[in-house]
């Protein structure tokens, strides 16, 4: 086995990973660091983000308002110390990105332009037309090339964290091109592996969003936080789940039911007005909008299509000029994937799994309880998003907490010892395991695609927009069965060269665990808060559940859920008020 | 409409050191399905060994470029129905070594991307604003088009010059280089010109513009290369008239 060693290893080359890498290179150029990514960094899922990134810059805006919007948006489940760190640093981070060349859209006088976004009381979302994530990721990647000291393992898939005596010392990873299994040692490892939308059947997320980092951490003994908090975005294209950005509504788009009626007015989200009003109607938070869709469907007022019920997103009144200038990608996506032109036709949309508020539990410096292990980005839960993330807060989070995880890992690594040689035996074990359980196996009859599909459908029924004990228990039983059956998988592909089926199998095995943590955390939380709506416990319960769920893995059976109080600094829990 | 269509997929595995071959698969023809959906159907239902890259399935990550019936395409935005009645031939991109089936080795491109210094270069001592650089919409429009490249490398596959001379820096890297040169925040154009001038490839590039034709994001790398020729010529003349100077 080939063994290499670094001071710090980043797993993930998306927005969070690259920002962390640059922070480390800047903090101490002598540190030897490397980025491991299962796709070329510029292909990471951050590339798909459309709408924008929030940071206070407008003259009439304040940092406290950004904090309040984020906290009330989170239904008071966000840790307020983390939110304060976020709002205090995000503008600086965004300006750095501007200095690194990100092509932000501008006001006529050349200053940064900002647009309204859901749940935000002011215009504070920076955007690069509607390809914000694309431009941020490419700017970060290209800037990272300037730092010769950042070594990369592109198209390399991490399968296991190496841990000795409670201290993380590297990973085992497969180099896709050759199938070579490597031990990559490091004093500190930062997981920036993104979300896990692919646990569900209908998602905006890319194929690579399989929660690998969450599974890596979980298996290594680090807990997962708030995994029950799954965000449904209200506007996905019905057949594919491709996202139609919230910026469409920020620019003035309307959501209408089958009668052309702006139905959100019936769900305590305010009164319809011709132009958008902050924190009202179409600019309400995502959890409330997705829930309103379900209610509207139950009333029989949605439209029926081959890919489920849907409503219409109407942009026609914005006009061709504005659509082409501010939302060109939306037009391109609608034409390519739904065969409609939003300038002349309404867009069919339905709620779609979009984002994981939960993730690897970290403190506000990105450290996990496991020594030497850090996490940032969507893979992590710091937690600033609580029970519902506001649109355009994630891209800023990648920067702020990516950079913080980078600097704290750099500090730690400068004083840490070289990883123990005992880890090499662990790495060799992992190599044998991959060969035995995957590459060299020829028994088994379960097809990966079939198991994956069953898992996805089980998750949709169990852990959808509304949940009950019954659906969750059924989901838990199904997942246990699928884990069992996973032992009997069959692979068609035994090749060492670019074996994507092997990768899919490894991803699935991780997803089954991540899914289990979601279902069990959702069972534990006997209340309704933000994105977690239990029809059997329809009220928020601050007495018992002003707390995070912390899932610990058990060697056998389902995870154990513990509770951790939410950190409240300046904003005591209150009512979430939108549109009034 | 027919309810099935046949794909002929190029297969190659270095371990079985044979010649590349084509395997035929029949897939259901579902409304709005893309070539990528068909490949995924094959992989999931028919043959798990068929190997290709993909991720976003929305035309932005740049992973899924292949040659479809002889033309470079992003397979996630190429409708199956456009090729009725079939069959559809799917091959790996040209001019790159094939690693396996539809997956090509991109190391050369990645190296070229880095070579053009695609980051903001400021002259030593140039002041950094405490807020944002002022950049008007007009200044943004100067380079915006060139910033839209998704690195899908369809243009390298379509480029006859790159096919003959692998040293040619190529369309996407040229466009990226120009993207930074034209950015009002950047001061690194001269450094990049040196890189571009290192190889003659630029001069072999005719105005055929195959690269711009295949670009799925309308970046027009061909125009970028022509602009380079103009600035390189200018610099050359400047040096000729004022040896050692003109910098
Ligand atoms: C369609 C869409 C639009 C969005 N729009 C917005 C928006 O407008 N504003 C906003 O704020 N947020 C938006 N989001 C959310 C936001 O884009 C994501 O939360 C964020 O980009 C995640 O970034 P990341 O760096 O954490 O992970 P990613 O960008 O997903 O990167 C993960 C990285 O980890 C690597 N990786 C994963 N597993 C492994 C493994 N096993 N081994 C090695 N490497 C691995 C991958 O290769 C990749 O490099 C959007 C999300 C979607 C789906
Ligand atoms: S899969 Fe991302 S561009 Fe086609």
Tab-separated table of C-alpha atoms and ligand atoms in Angstrom, chain B residues 36 54-64 74-76 150, ligand 2:
chain	number	residue	atom	x	y	z
B	36	UNK	CA	-27.082	10.740	-19.410
B	54	UNK	CA	-21.395	12.658	-14.044
B	55	UNK	CA	-22.580	14.643	-11.064
B	56	UNK	CA	-24.846	17.689	-11.192
B	57	UNK	CA	-27.086	16.523	-14.079
B	58	UNK	CA	-27.915	20.188	-14.674
B	59	UNK	CA	-25.239	21.330	-17.067
B	60	UNK	CA	-22.986	23.162	-14.639
B	61	UNK	CA	-20.378	20.827	-13.116
B	62	UNK	CA	-18.744	19.967	-16.425
B	63	UNK	CA	-18.320	16.226	-15.754
B	64	UNK	CA	-20.395	14.549	-18.417
B	74	UNK	CA	-22.779	17.515	-22.377
B	75	UNK	CA	-24.797	14.336	-22.058
B	76	UNK	CA	-26.918	15.716	-19.219
B	150	UNK	CA	-17.361	25.032	-16.837
C	2	LIG	S1	-23.520	16.141	-15.066
C	2	LIG	FE1	-22.778	18.098	-14.536
C	2	LIG	S2	-22.572	19.046	-16.469
C	2	LIG	FE2	-23.538	17.193	-16.962
